[in-house]
Short mmCIF file of C-alpha atoms in Angstrom, two decimals:
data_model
loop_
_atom_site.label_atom_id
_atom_site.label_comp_id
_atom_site.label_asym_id
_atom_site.label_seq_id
_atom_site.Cartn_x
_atom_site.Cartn_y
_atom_site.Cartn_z
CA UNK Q 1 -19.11 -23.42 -1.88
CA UNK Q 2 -19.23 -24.46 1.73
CA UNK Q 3 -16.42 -22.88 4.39
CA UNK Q 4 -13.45 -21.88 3.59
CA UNK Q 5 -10.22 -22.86 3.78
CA UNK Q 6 -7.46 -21.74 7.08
CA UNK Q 7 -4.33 -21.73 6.61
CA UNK Q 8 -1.48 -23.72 8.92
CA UNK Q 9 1.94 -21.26 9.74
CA UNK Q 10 3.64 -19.70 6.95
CA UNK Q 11 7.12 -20.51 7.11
CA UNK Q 12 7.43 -16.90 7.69
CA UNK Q 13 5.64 -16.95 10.66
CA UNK Q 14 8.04 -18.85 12.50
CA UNK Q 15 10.84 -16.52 11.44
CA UNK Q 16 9.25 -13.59 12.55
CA UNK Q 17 8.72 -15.10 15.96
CA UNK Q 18 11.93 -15.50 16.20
CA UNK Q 19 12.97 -12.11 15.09
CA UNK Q 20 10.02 -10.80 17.72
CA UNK Q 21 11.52 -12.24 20.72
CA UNK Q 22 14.87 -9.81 20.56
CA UNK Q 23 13.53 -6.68 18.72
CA UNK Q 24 10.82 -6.85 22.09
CA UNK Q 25 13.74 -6.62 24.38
CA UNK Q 26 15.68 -3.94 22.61
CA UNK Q 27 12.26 -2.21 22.46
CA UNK Q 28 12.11 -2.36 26.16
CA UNK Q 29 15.17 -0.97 26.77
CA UNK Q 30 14.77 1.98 24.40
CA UNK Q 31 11.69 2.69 25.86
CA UNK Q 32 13.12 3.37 29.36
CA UNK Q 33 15.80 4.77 28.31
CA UNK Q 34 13.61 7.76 26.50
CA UNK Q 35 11.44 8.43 29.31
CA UNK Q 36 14.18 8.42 31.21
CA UNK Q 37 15.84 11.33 28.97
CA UNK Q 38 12.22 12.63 28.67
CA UNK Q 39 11.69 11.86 24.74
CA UNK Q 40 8.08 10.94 24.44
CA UNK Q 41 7.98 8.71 21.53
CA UNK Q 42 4.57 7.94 19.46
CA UNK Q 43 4.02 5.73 17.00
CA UNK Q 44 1.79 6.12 14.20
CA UNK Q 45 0.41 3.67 12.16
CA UNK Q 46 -2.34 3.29 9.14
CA UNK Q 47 -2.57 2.18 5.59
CA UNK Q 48 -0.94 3.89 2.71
CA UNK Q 49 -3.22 6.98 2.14
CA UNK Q 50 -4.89 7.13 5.78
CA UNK Q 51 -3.55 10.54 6.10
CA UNK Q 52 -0.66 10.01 8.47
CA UNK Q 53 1.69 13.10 7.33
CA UNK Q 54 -1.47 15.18 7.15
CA UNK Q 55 -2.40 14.44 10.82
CA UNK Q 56 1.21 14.87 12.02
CA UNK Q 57 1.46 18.42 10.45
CA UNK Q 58 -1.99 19.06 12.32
CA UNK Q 59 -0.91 17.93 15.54
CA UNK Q 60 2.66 19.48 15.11
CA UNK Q 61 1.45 22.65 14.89
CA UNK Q 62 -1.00 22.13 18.04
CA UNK Q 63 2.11 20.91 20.19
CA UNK Q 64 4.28 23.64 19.36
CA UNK Q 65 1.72 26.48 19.80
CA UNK Q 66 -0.05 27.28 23.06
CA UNK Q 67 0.76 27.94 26.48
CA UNK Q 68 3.03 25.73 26.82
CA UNK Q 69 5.06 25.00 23.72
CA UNK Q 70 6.55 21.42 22.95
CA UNK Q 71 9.70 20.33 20.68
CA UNK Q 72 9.33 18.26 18.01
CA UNK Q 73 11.21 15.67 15.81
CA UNK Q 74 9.99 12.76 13.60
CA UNK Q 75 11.40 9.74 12.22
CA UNK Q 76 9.90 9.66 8.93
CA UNK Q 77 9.73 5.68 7.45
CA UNK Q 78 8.94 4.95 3.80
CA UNK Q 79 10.30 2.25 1.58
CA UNK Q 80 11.92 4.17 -0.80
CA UNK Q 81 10.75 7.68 -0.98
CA UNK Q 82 11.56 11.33 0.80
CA UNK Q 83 8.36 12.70 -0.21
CA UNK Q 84 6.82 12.57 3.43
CA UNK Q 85 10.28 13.35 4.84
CA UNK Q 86 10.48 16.89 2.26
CA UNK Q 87 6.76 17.64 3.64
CA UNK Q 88 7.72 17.42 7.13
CA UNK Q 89 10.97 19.36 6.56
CA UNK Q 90 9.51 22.04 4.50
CA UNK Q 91 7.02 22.65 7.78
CA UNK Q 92 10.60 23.43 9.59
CA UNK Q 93 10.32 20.48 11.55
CA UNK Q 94 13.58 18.42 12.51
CA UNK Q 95 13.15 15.24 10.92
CA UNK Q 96 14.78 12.01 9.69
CA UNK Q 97 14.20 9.28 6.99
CA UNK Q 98 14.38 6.58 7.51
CA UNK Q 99 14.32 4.62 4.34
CA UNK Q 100 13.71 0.57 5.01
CA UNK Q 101 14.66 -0.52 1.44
CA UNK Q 102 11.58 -2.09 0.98
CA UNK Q 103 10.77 -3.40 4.08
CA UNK Q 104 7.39 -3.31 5.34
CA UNK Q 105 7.32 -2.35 8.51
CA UNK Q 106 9.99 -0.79 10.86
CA UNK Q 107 11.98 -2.81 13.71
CA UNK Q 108 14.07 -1.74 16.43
CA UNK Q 109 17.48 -1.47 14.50
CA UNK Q 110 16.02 0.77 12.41
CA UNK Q 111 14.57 3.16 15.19
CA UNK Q 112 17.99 3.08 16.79
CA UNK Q 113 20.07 4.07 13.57
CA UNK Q 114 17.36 6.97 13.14
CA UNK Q 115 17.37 8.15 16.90
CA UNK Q 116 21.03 8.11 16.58
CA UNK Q 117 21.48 10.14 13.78
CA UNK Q 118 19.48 13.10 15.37
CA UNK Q 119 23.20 13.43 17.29
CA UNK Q 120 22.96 15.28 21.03
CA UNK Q 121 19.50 16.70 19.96
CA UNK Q 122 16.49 16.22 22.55
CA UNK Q 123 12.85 16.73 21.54
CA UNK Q 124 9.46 16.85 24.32
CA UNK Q 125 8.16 14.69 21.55
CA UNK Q 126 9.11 12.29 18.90
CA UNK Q 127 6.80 10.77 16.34
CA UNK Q 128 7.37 7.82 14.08
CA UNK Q 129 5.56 7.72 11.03
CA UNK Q 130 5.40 4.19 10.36
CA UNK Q 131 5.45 2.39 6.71
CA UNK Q 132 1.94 2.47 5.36
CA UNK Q 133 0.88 -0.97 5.73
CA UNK Q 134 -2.31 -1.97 7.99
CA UNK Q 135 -1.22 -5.18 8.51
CA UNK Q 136 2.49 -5.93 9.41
CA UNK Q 137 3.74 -3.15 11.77
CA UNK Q 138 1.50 -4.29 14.37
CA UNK Q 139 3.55 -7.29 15.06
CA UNK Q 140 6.76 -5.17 15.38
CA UNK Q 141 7.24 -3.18 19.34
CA UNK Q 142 9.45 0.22 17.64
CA UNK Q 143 9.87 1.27 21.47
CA UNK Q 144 7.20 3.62 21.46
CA UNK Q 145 5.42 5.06 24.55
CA UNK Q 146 2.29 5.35 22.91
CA UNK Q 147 0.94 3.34 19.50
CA UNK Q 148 -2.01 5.14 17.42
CA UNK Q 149 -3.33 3.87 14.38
CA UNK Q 150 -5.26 5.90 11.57
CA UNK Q 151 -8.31 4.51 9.57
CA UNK Q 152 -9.76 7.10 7.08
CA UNK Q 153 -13.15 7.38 6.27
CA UNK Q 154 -12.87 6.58 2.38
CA UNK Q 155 -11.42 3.12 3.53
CA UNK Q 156 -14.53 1.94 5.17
CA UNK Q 157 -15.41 0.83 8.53
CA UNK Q 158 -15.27 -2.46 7.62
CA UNK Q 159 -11.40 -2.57 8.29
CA UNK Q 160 -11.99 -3.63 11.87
CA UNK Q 161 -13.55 -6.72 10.94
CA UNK Q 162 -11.09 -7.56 8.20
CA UNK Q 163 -7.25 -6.28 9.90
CA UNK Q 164 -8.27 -6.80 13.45
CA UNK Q 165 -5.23 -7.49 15.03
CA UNK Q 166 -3.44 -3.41 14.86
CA UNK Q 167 -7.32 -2.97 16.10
CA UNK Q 168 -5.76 -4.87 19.06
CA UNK Q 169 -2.37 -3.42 20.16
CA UNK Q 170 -2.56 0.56 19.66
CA UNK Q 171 -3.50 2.72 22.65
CA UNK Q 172 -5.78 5.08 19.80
CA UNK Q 173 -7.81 5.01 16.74
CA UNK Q 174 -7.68 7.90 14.84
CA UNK Q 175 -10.90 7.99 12.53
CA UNK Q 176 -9.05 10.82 10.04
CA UNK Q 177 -10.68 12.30 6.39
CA UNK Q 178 -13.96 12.79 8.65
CA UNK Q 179 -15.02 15.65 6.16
CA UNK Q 180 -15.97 12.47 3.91
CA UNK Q 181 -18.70 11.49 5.90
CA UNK Q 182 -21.28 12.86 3.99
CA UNK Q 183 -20.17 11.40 0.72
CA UNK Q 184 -19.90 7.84 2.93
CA UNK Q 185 -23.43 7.50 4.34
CA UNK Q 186 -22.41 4.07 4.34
CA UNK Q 187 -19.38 4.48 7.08
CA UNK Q 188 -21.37 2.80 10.50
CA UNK Q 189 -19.33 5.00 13.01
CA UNK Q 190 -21.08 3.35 16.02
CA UNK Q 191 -20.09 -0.30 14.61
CA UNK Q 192 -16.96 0.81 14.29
CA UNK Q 193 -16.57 2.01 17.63
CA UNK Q 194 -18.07 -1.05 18.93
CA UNK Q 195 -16.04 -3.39 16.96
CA UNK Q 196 -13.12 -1.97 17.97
CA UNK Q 197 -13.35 -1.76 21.65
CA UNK Q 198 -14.63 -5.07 21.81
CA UNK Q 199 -10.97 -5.86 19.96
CA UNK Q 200 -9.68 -3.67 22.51
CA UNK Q 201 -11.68 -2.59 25.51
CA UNK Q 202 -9.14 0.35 26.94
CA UNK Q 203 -8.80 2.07 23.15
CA UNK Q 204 -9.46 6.00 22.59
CA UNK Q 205 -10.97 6.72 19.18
CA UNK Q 206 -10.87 10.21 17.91
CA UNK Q 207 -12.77 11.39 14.92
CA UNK Q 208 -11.03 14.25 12.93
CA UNK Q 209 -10.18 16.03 9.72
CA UNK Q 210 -6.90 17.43 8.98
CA UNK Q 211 -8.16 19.53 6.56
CA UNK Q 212 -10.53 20.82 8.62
CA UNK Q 213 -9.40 20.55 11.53
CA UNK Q 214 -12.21 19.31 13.37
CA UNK Q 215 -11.42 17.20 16.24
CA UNK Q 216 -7.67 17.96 16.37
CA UNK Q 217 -7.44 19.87 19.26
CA UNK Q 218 -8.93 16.76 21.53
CA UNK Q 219 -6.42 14.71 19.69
CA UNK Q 220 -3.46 16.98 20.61
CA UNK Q 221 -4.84 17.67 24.19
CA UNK Q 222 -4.90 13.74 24.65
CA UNK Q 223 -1.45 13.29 23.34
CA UNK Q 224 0.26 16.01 25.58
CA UNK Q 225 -1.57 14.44 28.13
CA UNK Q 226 0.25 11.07 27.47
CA UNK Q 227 3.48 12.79 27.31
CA UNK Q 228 3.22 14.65 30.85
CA UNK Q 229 1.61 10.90 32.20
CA UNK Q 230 5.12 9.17 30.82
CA UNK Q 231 8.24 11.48 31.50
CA UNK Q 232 6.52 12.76 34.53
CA UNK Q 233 4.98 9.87 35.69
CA UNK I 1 18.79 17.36 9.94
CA UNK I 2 20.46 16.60 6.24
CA UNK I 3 20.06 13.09 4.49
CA UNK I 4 18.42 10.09 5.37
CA UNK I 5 19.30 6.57 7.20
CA UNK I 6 19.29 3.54 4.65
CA UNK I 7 18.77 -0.09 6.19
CA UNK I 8 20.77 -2.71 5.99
CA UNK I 9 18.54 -5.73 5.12
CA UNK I 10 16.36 -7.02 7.39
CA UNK I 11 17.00 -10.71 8.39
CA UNK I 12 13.27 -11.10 7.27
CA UNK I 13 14.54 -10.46 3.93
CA UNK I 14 16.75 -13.49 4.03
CA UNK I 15 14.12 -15.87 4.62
CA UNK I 16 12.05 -14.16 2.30
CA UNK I 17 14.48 -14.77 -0.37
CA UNK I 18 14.79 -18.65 0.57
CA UNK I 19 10.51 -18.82 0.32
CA UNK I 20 10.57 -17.26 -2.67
CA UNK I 21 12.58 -19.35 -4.97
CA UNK I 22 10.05 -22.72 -3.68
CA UNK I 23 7.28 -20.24 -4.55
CA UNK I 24 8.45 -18.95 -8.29
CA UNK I 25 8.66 -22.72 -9.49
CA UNK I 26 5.48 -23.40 -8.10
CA UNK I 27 3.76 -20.70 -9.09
CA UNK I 28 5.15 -21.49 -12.66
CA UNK I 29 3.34 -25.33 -12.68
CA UNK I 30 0.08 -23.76 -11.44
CA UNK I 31 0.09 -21.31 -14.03
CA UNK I 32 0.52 -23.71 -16.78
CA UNK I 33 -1.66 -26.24 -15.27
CA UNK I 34 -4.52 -23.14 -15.56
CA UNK I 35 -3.58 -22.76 -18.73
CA UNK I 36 -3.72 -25.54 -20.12
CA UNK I 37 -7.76 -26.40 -18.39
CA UNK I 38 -8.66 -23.07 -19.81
CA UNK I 39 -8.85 -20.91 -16.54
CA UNK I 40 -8.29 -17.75 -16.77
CA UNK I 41 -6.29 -16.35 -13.24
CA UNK I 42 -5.54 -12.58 -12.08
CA UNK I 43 -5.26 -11.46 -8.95
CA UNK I 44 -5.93 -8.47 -7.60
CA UNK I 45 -4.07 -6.76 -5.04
CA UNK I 46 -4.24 -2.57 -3.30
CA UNK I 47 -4.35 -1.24 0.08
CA UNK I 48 -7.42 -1.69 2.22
CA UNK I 49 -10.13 -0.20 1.27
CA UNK I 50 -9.50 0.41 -2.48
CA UNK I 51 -12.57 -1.08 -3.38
CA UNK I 52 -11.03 -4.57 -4.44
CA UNK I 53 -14.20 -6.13 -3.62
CA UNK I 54 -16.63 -3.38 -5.44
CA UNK I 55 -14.68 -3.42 -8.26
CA UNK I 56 -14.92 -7.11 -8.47
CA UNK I 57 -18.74 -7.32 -8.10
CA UNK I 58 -18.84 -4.73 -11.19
CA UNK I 59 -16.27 -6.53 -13.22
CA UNK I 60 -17.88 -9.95 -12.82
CA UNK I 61 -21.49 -8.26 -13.40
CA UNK I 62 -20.08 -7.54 -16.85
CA UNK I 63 -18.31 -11.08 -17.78
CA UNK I 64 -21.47 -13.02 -17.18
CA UNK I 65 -22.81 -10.47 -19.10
CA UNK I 66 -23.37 -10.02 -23.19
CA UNK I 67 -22.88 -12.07 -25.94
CA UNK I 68 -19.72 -14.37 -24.53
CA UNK I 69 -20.74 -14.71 -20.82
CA UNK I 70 -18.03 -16.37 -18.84
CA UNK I 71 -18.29 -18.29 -15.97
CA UNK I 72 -16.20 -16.98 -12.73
CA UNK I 73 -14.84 -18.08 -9.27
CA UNK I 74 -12.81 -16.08 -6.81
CA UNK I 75 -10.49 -16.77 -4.28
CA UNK I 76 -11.56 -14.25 -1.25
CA UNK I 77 -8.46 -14.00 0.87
CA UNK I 78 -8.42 -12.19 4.07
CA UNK I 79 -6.53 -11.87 7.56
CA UNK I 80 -9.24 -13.41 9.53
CA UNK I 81 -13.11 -12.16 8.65
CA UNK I 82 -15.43 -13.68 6.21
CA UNK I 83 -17.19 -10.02 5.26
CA UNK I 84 -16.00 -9.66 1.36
CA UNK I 85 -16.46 -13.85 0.63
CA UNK I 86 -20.32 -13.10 2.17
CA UNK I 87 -20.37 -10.13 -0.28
CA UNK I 88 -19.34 -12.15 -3.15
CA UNK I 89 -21.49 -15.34 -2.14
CA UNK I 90 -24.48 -12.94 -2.40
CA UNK I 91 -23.87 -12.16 -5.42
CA UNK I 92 -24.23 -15.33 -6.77
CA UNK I 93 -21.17 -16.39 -7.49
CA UNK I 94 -19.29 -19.46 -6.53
CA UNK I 95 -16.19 -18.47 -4.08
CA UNK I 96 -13.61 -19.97 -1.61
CA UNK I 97 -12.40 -18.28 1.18
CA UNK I 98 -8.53 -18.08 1.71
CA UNK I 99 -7.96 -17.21 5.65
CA UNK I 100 -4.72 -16.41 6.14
CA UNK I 101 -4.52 -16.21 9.48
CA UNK I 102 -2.93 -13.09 10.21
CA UNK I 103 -0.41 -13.42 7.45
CA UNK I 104 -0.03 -10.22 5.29
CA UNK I 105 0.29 -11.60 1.85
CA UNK I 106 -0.75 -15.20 -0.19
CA UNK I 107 1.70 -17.74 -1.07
CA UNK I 108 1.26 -20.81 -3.77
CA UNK I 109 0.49 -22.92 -0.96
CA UNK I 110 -2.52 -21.27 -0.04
CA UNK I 111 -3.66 -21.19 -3.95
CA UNK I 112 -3.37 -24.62 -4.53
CA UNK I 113 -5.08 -25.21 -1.09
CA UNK I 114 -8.13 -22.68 -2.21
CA UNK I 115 -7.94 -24.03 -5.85
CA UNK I 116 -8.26 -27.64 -4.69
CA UNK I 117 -11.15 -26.58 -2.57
CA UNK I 118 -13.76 -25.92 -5.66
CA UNK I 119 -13.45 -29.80 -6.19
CA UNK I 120 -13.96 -30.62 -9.77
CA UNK I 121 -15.20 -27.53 -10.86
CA UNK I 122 -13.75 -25.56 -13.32
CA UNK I 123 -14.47 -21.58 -14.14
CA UNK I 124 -13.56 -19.61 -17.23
CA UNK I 125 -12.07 -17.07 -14.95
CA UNK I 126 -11.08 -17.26 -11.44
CA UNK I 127 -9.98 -14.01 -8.94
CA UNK I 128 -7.98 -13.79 -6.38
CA UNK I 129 -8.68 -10.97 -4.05
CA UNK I 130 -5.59 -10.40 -2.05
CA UNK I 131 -4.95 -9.49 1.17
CA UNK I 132 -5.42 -5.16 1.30
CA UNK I 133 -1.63 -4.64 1.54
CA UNK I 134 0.10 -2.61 -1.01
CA UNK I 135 3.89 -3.89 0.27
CA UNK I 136 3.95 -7.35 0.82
CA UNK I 137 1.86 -9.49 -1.67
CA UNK I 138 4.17 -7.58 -4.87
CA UNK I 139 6.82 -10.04 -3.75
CA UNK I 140 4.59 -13.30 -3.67
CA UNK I 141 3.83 -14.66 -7.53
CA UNK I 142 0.07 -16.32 -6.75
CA UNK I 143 0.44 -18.46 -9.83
CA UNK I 144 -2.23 -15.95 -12.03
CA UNK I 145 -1.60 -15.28 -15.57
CA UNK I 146 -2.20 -11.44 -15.03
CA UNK I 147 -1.87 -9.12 -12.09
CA UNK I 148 -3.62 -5.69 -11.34
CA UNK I 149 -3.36 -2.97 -8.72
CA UNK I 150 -6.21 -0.71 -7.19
CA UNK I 151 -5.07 2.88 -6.07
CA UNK I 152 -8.13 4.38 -5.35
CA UNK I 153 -8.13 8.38 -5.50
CA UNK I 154 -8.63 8.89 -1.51
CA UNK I 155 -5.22 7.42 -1.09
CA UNK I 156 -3.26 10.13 -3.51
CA UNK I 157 -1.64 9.70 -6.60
CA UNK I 158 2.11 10.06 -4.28
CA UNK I 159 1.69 6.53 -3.72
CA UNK I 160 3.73 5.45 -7.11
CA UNK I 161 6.88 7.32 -5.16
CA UNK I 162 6.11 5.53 -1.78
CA UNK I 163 5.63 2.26 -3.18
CA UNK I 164 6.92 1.84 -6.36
CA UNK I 165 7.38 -2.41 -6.20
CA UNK I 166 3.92 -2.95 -6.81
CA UNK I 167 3.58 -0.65 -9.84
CA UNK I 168 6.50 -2.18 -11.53
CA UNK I 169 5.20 -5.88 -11.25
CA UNK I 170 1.83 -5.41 -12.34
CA UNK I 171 0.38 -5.82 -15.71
CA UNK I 172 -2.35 -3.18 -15.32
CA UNK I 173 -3.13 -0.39 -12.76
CA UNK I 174 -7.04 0.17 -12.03
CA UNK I 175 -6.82 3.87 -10.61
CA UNK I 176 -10.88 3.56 -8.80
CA UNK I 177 -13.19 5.90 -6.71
CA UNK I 178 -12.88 8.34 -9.72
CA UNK I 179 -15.67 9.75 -8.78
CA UNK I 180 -14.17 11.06 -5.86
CA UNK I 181 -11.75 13.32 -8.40
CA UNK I 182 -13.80 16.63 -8.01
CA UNK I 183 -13.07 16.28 -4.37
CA UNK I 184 -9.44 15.72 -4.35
CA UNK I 185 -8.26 18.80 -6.84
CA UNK I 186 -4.12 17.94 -5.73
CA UNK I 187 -4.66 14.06 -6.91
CA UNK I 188 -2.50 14.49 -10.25
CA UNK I 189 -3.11 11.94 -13.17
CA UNK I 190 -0.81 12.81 -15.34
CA UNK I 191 1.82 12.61 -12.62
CA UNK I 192 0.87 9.26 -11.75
CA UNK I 193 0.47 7.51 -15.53
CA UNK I 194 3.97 9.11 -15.74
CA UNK I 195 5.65 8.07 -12.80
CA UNK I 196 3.82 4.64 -13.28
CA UNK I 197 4.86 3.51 -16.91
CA UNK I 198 8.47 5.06 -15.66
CA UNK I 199 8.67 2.53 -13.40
CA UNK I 200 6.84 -0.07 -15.71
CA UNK I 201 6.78 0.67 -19.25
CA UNK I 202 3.79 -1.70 -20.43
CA UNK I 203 1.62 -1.02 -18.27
CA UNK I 204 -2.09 -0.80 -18.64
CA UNK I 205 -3.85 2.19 -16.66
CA UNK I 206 -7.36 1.92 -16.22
CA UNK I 207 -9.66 5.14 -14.37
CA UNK I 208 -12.82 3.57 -13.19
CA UNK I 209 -15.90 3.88 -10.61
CA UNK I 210 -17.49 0.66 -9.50
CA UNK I 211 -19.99 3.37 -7.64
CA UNK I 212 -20.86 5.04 -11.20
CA UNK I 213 -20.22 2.69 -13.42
CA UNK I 214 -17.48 5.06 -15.18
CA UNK I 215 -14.88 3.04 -16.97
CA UNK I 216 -15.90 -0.66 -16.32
CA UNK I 217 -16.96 -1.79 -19.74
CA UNK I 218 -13.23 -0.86 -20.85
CA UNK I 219 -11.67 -2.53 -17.99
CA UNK I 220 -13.84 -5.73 -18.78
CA UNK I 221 -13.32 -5.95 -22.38
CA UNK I 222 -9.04 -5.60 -21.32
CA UNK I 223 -9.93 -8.35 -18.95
CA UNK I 224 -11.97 -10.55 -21.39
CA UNK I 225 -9.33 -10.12 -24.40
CA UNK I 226 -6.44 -11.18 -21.68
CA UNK I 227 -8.12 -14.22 -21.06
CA UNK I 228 -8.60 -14.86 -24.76
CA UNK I 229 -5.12 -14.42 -25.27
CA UNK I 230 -4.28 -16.57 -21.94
CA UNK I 231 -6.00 -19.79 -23.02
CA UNK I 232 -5.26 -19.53 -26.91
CA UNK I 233 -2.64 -17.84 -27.32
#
């Protein structure tokens, strides 16, 4: 078989432009108004299983140790579940979850209602653990200061080619599960890297393990460095 | 911070609704038009990086295999790249590639548009490899007389409480990478047949390797007596 076959717009598609063009404006004005109030807020994105509550907890503990000790809350999104939310709560962090009934990615209202319900509480930092879904969150701004996505090493490195466009729109990669690299002689690190900052020429890429912890104290050094560079800057 | 924030429905979900009614009824004709040329459909749907592909190079190794070999086509759907249709092309076997352009799951449309695209040829089975999304494409029938789902073991076995609508509209789930089980001592089983056949009682669990081998013949013999039943039943 000869080529393939492209698709013309989804009927979809033109609905979520639609719904694009206001949740970008609320994003916008979120977004001031938390650097304003000094909230940094990060985003983090990745498909189900990239390790996203594991790195959190990793970099959590980083941000609140240290000379200089940061505060900490997270919106936790899932469809349906409070397992992530229990994990992040039973690390005595100050968290929220935000359940999207389904929904596979998280817009604007839904950050709102969640920031709300933290009340008159103020954090130095505020994470958003996004749904775990590599494809559809990158279309949606959640008023973020900074966007990171996760790809774990099990998943292959072949993800940039195939979901290029969160490749595109986050500030970091986070390559995560980096203690599998000797079962994955396969994984082409330097592709990857290329790939990606040919998607996106001004992207950091980290390489880490939770578990082990390599790498995480680059990653937490860059992200308090993002922090001081938006509510100071 | 005590209890969680539940959504109100996203006006995505409205729309979704109105596509999916068009979709059902055509999805219903396709099936029966398969049915009744003696093609076999399933599609196969997981996160990225489950190993859809892998595990459908090992399946189809073993249907044009043995005594009854059957012929095969596949469907190769992705966001944008060509990478897993080359894979399968190399392999031999005859393929279309569904671009999607971006869009996160497949729709009947883009079925009959792929289907149309072999010409006049006709396969005893034909695959659909979905997009890697483990959210979106549960809601989409493809017109396929069965449906499976990959969880591969680097992702966790908490993924049946994080996102239970795949697991309950699937007829079998294909747990793969098992031979990454002596690495991940917390990924519980049991927990997930349980939690799986609560939220779908007849469904099939499969534990497999593409990489070893391990499993396979089981899963192709389930695969080769569904078609049996599909086309003469």
């Amino acid at each position: 078989m000869d080529g393939g076959v492209y698709m013309e717009e989804s009927r979809i598609v033109e609905v979520k432009r639609e719904i694009l063009a206001d949740n970008t404006q609320a994003a916008d004005e979120f977004r001031a108004a938390r650097r304003a109030d000094g909230t940094f807020m990060m985003d983090i994105m990745g498909s189900p299983g990239a390790g996203k509550t594991s790195l959190l907890l990793a970099l959590i503990e980083r941000l609140r140790g240290g000379d200089d000790p940061l505060s900490v809350g997270v919106i936790e999104a899932d469809l349906e579940s409070d397992v992530d939310a229990l994990k992040i709560k039973e690390a005595g962090v100050d968290s929220v979850e935000l359940n999207t009934r389904g929904v596979c990615h998280v817009e604007m209202g839904m950050v709102e209602k969640a920031f709300a319900a933290f009340g008159d509480r103020r954090y130095d930092c505020m994470f958003l653990e996004n749904i775990g879904n590599l494809v559809c969150p990158a279309d949606f701004d959640t008023g973020c200061h900074t966007r990171v996505m996760l790809l774990s090493v099990p998943e292959g490195y072949d993800k940039v080619y195939k979901y290029p466009p969160m490749f595109a729109v986050v500030d970091a990669l986070v390559v995560t599960k980096c203690d599998y690299l000797p079962l994955n002689p396969d994984f082409n690190m330097e592709a990857l890297h290329e790939a990606a900052r040919a998607l996106n020429p001004g992207l950091e890429v980290f390489e880490v393990s939770a578990r082990t912890g390599e790498g995480m104290d680059v990653f937490a050094q860059w992200v308090r460095d993002r922090r001081t560079a938006t509510v100071q800057g």
